[in-house]
Coordinates of C-alpha atoms and ligand atoms in Angstrom, one line a residue:
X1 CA 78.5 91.1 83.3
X2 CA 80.0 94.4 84.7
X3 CA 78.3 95.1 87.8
X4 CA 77.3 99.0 89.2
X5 CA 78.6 100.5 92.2
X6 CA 76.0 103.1 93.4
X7 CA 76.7 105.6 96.2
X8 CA 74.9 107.5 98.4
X9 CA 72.8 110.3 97.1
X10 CA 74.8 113.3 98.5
X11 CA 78.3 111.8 98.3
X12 CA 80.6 114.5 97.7
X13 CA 82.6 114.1 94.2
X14 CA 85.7 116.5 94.1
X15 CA 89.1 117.5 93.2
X16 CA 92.0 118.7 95.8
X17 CA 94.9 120.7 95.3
X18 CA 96.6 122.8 97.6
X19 CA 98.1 126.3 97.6
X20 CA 102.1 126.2 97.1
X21 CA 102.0 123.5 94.2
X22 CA 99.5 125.4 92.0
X23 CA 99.3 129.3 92.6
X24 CA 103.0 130.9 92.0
X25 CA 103.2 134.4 92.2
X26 CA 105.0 133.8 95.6
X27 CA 106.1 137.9 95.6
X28 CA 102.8 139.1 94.6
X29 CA 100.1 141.3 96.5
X30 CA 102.3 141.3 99.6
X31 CA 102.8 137.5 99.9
X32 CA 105.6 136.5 102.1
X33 CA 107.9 133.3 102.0
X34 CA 107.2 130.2 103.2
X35 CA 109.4 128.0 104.8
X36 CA 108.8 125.7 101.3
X37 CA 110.3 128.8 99.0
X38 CA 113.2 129.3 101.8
X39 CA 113.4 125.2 101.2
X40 CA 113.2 125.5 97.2
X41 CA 115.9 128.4 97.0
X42 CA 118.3 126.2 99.4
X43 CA 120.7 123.7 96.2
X44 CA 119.7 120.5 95.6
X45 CA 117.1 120.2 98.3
X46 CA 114.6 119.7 95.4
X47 CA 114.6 117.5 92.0
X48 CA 115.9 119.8 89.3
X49 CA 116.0 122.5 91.8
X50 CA 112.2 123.6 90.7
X51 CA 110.0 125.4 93.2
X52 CA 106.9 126.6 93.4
X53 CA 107.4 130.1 92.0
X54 CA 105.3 130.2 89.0
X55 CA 103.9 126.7 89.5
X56 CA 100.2 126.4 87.7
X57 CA 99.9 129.8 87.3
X58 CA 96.7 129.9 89.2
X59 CA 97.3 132.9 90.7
X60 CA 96.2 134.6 87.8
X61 CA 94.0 131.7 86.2
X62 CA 91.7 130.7 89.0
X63 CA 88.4 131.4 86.9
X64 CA 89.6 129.6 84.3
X65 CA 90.5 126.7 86.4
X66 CA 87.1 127.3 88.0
X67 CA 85.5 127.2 84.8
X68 CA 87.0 124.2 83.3
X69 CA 86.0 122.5 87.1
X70 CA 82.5 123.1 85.8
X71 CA 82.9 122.2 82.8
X72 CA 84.2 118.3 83.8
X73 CA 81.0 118.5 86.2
X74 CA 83.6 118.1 89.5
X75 CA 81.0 119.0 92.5
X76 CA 83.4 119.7 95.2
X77 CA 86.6 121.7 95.5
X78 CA 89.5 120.8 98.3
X79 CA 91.8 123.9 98.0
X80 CA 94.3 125.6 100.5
X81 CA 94.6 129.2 101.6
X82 CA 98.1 130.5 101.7
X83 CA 99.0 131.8 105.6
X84 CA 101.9 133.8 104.1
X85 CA 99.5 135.5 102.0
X86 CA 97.4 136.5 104.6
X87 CA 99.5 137.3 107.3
X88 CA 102.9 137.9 105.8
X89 CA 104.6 138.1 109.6
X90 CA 103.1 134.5 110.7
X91 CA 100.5 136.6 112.9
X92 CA 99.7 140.9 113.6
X93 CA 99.2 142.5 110.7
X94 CA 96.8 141.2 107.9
X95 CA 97.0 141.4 104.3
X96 CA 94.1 142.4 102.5
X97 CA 95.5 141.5 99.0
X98 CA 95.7 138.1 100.5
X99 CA 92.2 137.8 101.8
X100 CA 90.6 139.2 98.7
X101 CA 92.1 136.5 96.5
X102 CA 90.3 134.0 98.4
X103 CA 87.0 135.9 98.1
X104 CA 86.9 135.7 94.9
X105 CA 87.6 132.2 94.5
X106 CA 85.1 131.4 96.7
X107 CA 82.5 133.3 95.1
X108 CA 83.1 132.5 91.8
X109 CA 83.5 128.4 93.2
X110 CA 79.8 129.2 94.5
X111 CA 78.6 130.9 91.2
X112 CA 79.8 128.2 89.7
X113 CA 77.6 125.5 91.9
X114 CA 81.0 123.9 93.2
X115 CA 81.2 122.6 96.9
X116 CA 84.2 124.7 98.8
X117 CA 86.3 122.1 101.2
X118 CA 89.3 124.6 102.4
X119 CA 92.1 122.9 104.0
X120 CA 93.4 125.7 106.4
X121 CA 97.5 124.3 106.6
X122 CA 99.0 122.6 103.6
X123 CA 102.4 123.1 104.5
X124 CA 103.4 126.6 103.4
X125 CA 104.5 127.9 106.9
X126 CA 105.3 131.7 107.2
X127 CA 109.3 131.3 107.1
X128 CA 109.2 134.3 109.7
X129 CA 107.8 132.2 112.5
X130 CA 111.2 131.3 114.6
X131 CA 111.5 127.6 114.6
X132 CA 108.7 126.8 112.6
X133 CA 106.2 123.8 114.4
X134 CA 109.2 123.4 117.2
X135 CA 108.3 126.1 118.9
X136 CA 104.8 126.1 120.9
X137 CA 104.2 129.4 120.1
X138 CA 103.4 129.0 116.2
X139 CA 100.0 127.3 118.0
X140 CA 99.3 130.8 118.8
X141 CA 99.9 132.0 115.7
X142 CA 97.9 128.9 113.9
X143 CA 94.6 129.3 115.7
X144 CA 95.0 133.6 115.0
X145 CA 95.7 133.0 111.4
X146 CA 92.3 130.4 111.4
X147 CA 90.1 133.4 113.3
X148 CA 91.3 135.7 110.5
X149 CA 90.4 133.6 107.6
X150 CA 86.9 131.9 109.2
X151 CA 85.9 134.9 110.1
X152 CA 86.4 136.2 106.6
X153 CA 84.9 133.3 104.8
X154 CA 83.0 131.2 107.4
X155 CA 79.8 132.6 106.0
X156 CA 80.3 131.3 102.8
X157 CA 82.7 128.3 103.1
X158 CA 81.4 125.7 105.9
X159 CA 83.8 122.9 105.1
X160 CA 87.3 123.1 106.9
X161 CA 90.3 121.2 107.4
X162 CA 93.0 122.1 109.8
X163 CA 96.5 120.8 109.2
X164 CA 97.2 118.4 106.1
X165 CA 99.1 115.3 107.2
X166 CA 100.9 116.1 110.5
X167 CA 103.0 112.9 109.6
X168 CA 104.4 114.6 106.4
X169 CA 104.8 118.5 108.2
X170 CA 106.3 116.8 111.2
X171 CA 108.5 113.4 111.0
X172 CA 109.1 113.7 107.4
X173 CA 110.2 117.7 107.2
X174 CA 112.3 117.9 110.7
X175 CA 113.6 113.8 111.2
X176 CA 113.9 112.6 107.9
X177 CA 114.3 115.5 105.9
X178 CA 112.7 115.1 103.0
X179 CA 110.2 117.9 103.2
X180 CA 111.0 121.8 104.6
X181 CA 112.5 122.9 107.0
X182 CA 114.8 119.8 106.1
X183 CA 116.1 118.6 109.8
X184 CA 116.7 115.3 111.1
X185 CA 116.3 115.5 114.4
X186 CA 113.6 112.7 115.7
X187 CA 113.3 115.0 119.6
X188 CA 112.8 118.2 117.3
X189 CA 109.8 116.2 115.1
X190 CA 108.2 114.9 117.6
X191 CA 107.7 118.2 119.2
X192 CA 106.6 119.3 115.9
X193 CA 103.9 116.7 115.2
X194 CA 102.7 118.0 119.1
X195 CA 102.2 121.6 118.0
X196 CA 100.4 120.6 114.9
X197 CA 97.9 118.3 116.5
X198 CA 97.6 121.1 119.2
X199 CA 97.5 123.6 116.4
X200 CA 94.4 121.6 115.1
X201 CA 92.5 121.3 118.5
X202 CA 93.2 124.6 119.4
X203 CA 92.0 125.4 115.8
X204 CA 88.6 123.8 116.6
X205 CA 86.5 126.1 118.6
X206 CA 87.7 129.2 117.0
X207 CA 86.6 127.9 113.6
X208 CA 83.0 127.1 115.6
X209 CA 83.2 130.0 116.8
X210 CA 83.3 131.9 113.1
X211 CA 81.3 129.7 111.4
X212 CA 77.7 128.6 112.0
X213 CA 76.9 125.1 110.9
X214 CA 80.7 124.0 109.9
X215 CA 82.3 120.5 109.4
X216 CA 85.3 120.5 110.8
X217 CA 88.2 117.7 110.4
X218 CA 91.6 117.4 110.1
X219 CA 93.7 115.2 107.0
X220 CA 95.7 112.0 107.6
X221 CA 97.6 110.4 105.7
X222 CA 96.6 106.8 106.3
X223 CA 98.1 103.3 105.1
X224 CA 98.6 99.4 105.9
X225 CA 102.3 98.8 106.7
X226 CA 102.8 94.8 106.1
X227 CA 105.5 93.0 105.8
X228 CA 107.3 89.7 103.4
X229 CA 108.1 87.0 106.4
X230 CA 106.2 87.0 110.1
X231 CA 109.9 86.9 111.5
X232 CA 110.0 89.1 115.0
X233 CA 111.9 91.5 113.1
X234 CA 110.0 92.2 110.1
X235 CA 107.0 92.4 112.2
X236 CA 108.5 95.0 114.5
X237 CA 109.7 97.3 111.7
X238 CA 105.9 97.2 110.2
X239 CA 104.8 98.3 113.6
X240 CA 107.7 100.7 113.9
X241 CA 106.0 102.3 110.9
X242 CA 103.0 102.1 111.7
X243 CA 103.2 103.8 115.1
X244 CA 105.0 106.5 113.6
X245 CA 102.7 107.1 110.4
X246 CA 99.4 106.1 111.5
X247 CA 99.0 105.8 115.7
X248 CA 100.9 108.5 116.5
X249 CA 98.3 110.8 115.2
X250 CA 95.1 108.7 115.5
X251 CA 95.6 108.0 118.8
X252 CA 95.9 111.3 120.5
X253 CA 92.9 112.4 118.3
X254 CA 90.9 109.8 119.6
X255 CA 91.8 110.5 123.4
X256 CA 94.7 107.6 123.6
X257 CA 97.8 109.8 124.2
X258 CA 100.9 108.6 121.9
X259 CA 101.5 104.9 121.4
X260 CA 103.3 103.6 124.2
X261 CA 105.2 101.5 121.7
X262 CA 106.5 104.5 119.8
X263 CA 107.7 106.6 122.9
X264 CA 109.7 103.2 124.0
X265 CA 111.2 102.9 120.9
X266 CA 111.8 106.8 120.8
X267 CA 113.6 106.6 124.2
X268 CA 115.7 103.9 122.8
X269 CA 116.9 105.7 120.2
X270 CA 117.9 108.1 122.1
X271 CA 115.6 110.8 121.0
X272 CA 113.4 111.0 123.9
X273 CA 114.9 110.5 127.7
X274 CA 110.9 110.1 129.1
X275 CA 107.8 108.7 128.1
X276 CA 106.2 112.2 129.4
X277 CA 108.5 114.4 127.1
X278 CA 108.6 117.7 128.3
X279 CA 107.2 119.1 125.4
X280 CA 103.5 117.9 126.8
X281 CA 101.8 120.1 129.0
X282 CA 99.0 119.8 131.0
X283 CA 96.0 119.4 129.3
X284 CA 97.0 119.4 125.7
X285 CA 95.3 115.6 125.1
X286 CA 92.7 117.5 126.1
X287 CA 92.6 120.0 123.3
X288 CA 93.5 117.8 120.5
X289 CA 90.9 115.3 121.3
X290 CA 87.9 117.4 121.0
X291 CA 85.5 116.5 119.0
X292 CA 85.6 117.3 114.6
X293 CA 82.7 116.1 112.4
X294 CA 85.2 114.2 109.8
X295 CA 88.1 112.4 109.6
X296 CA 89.7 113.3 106.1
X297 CA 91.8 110.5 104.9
X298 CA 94.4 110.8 102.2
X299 CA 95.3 107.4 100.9
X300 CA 98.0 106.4 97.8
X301 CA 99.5 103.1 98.7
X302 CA 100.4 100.7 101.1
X303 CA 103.8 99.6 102.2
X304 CA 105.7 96.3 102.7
X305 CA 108.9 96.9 105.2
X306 CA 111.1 94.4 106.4
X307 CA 113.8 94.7 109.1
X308 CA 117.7 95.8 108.7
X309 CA 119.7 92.7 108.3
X310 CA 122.2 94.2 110.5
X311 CA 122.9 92.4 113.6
X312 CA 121.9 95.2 116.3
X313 CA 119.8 97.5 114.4
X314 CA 117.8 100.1 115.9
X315 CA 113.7 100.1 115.9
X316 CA 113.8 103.3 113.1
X317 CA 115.9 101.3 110.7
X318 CA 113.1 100.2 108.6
X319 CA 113.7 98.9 104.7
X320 CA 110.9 99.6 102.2
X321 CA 110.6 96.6 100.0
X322 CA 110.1 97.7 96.7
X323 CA 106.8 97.0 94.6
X324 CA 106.6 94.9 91.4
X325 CA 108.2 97.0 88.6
X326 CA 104.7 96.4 87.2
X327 CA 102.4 97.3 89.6
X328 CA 103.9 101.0 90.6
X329 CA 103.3 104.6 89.6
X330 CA 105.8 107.0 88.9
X331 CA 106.4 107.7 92.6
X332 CA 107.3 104.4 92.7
X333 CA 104.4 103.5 95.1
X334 CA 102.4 100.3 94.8
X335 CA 99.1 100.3 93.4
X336 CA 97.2 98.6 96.0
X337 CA 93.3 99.1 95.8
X338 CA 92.0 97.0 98.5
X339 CA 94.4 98.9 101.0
X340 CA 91.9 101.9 100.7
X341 CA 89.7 99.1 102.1
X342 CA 91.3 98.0 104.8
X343 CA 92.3 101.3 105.7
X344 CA 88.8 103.4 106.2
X345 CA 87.6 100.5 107.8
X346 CA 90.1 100.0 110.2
X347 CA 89.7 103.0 111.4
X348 CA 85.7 103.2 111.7
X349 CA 85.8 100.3 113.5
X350 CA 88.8 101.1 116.0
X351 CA 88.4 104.9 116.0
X352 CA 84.4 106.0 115.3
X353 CA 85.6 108.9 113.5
X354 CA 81.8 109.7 112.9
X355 CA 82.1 110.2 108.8
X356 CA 85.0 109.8 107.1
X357 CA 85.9 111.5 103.5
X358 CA 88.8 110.8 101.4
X359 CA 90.2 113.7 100.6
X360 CA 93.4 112.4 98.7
X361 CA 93.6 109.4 96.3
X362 CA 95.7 109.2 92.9
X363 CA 98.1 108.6 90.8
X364 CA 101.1 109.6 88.8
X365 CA 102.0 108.4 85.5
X366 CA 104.2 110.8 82.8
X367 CA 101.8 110.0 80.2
X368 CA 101.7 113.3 78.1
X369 CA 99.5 114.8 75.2
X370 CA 99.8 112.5 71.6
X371 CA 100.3 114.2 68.5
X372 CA 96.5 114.8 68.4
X373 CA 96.9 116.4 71.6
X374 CA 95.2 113.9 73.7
X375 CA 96.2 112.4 77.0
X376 CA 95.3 108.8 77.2
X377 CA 96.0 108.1 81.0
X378 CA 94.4 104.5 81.0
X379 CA 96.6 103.6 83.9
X380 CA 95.2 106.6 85.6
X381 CA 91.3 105.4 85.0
X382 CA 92.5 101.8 86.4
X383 CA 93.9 103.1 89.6
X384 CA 91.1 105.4 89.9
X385 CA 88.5 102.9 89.3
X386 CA 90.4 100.8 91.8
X387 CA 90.4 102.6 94.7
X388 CA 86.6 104.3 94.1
X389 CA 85.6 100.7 93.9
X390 CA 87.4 100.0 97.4
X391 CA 85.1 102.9 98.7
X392 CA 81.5 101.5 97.2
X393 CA 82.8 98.3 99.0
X394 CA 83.0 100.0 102.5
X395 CA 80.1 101.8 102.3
X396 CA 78.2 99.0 101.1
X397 CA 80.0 97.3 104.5
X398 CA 78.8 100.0 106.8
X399 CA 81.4 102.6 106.2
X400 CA 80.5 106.1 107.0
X401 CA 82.5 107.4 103.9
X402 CA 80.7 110.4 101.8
X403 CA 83.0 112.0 100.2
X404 CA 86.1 111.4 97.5
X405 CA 88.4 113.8 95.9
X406 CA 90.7 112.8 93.0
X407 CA 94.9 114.5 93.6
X408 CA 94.9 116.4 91.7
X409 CA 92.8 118.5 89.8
X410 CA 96.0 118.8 87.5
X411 CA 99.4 118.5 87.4
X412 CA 101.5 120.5 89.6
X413 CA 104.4 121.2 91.9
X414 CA 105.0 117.6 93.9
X415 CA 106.9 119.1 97.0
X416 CA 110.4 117.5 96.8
X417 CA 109.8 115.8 93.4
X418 CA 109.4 119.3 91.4
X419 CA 107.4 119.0 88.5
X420 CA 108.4 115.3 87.4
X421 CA 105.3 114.0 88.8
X422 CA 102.2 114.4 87.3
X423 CA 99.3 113.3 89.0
X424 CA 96.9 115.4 88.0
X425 CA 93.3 114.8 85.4
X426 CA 94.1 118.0 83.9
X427 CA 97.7 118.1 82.1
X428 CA 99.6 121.4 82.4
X429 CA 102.1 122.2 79.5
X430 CA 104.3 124.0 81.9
X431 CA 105.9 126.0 78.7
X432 CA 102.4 127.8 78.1
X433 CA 100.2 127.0 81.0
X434 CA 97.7 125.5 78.3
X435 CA 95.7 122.8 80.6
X436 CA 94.6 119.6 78.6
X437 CA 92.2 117.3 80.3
X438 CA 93.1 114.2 80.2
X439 CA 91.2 110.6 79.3
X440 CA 90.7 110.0 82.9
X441 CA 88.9 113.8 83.3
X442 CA 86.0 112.5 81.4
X443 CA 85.7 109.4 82.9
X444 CA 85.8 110.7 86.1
X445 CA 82.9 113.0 84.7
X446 CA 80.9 110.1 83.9
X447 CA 81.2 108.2 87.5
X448 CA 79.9 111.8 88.9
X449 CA 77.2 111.7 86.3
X450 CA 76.4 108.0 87.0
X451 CA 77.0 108.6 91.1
X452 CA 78.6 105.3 90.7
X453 CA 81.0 103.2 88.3
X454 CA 80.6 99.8 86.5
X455 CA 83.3 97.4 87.5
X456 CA 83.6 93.5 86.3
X457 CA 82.7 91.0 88.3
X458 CA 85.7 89.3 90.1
Ligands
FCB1 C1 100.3 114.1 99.7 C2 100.2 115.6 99.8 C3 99.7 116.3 98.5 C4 100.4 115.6 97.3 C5 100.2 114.1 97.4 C6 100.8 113.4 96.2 O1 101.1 113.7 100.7 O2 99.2 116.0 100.8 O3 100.0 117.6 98.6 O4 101.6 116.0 97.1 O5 100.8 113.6 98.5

């Protein structure tokens, strides 16, 4: 007999996309780069050398996109503003064009009885801010750019998140290079990942300040790192990982500094010559610990890592073990349900967030549209079912979790993947912009409808 998951009564059901991987028009109404179009335009930084220029097109089709939303009954909306479009120089002068797109987006997200969550940084940087998140003064800039836009739309939008996964605009864009600016220098990331938690307590009290009765939090990306053997050095590498994905954020939000573990390891790479870098002043722990309503948590997968077989490797050389062939999206990232689990428990129970809401889960799969036009994304509804399950398991534990949003809405532009990813409910025909929801669209409908899915019994 299948058995019903309920949830709570005002558990928030949405979708999340985010700025540069569905608008385009990047030279449009006074828009400015970003460091991610500087990024696209530079040769084979990006898969098949796509960018985000035309993207979804939803620039020019947010009502529609609005209007299908309502029409799948999705009740909340995670969706970023562009910063370039607002203030094309990083900070000074603002950009009406930029601001009014917003307002109507928000209105007609209102109108149409939709719950607004707006992430304030998803990556697209104003490429005229020297050094990007190196240099301590793009704080300045951060918390001017979120007094412009709260102030604009705190009335109406009440649901904010300041910087989307620190791990991914710091360590992954300036050590390992895989996201813009590109550098791989570990000294240079780690001030980076500074500024943007600094960015995001700084961020705090102005948004407060704009906006009566908000919910403020900030977005991790969050996952269990295991490992194949208990050997010393598989055990290190998972903890390697860890510190650098998961503690090194968590911590400092919740008033532990950076993991002492990390900075060691940091110093003996080389990269750091103290375990007070320089880069810390007085205070700062200060800022960035203050107090946010939610923790969002964005969570795809977990990780199995082993240790290099070389004979003196260093801490950082971590291998990924790869996942079963078939147990693995498209990204090549495990499907791994319970890990959703372990991981917004873990961190109630060490951290006390207060609530937490997932504001990323989902997969990728090509699937495209049959020769009646139809999408049947079964993998998809299996993940998806999966991992909402994993939440009606926590909360039933004691969880604080209310709210869930599906990645993505629909397809769109996957950072350094281009467009060969498609994680989204809604499929885009990128040669006509025609959007086709998928299988997994109405089903998703019917566990909103049903505040709760049927699952069989295990
Ligand atoms: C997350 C990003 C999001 C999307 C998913 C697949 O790391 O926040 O923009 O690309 O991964």
């Amino acid at each position: 007999m299948p058995e019903f998951v309920p949830f709570p009564k005002s558990f928030q059901w949405g979708t999340a996309t985010a700025a540069y991987q569905i608008e385009g028009a990047v030279h449009e109404d006074g828009r400015s780069d970003s460091i991610w179009d500087t990024f696209a335009r530079t040769p084979d930084k990006i898969l098949n050398n796509d960018s985000g220029d035309i993207a979804c097109d939803h620039y020019h089709r947010w009502k529609e996109d609005i209007q299908l939303m309502k029409d799948l009954g999705y009740k909340a909306y995670r969706f970023s503003l562009a910063w370039p479009r607002i203030l094309p120089d990083g900070c000074g002068k603002i950009n009406q064009a930029g601001l009014d797109f917003y307002d109507r987006l928000i209105d007609e997200l209102l109108r149409a009885d939709i719950f607004p969550l707006a992430t304030l940084y998803h990556w697209d940087l104003p490429a005229v801010l020297p050094d990007g998140w190196v240099n301590r003064s793009t704080v300045n800039a951060f918390v001017e750019y979120t007094g412009v836009t709260t102030q604009a739309f705190g009335d109406r939008v009440k649901n904010w998140i300041t910087i989307n996964e620190p791990f991914c605009a710091s360590l992954l864009s300036y050590k390992y290079g895989m996201h813009a600016p590109g550098l791989q220098d570990p000294y240079k990331a780690l001030t980076a990942a500074h500024h943007l938690l600094l960015a995001h307590g700084a961020a705090v009290p102005e948004i407060r300040a704009n906006c009566t009765d908000s919910q403020i939090g900030i977005a991790l990306n969050q996952g269990p790192y295991t490992t194949p053997t208990r050997s010393q050095g598989d055990l290190s590498a998972a903890r390697f990982s860890d510190g650098e994905v998961n503690r090194c954020f968590l911590y400092p939000l919740y008033g532990r500094r950076y993991p002492a573990d990390m900075l060691a390891d940091y110093i003996q790479l080389g990269a750091l010559n103290s375990m007070e870098p320089e880069f810390i002043k007085d205070h700062d722990f200060e800022i960035i610990s203050v107090t946010t309503d939610f923790l969002a948590v964005n969570y795809y997968t977990r990780n199995v890592v082993k240790a290099s077989s070389k004979q003196k490797s260093k801490p950082d050389e971590v291998i990924r073990v790869p996942p079963p062939e078939n147990n693995q999206t498209e990204m090549g990232w495990e499907v791994f349900p319970y890990g959703l689990y372990e991981t917004v428990s873990r961190i109630h129970w060490e951290y006390r967030p207060g609530e937490i809401i997932v504001t990323e889960n989902g997969a990728s799969y090509a699937d495209k549209p049959d020769i009646n036009g139809k999408v049947h994304d079964e993998k998809r509804i299996a993940y998806l079912k999966g991992h909402i399950q994993s939440i009606g398991k926590a909360i039933q534990a004691g969880v604080p979790v209310s709210g869930y949003y599906v990645w993505s809405l629909m397809d769109n532009f996957e950072w350094s993947r281009g467009y060969s990813q498609r994680f989204g409910l809604v499929y885009i025909d990128y040669t006509n912009q025609k959007r086709i929801p998928k299988d997994s669209a109405a089903w998703y409908r019917q566990v909103i409808r049903q505040n709760g899915l049927f699952v069989d019994n295990e």
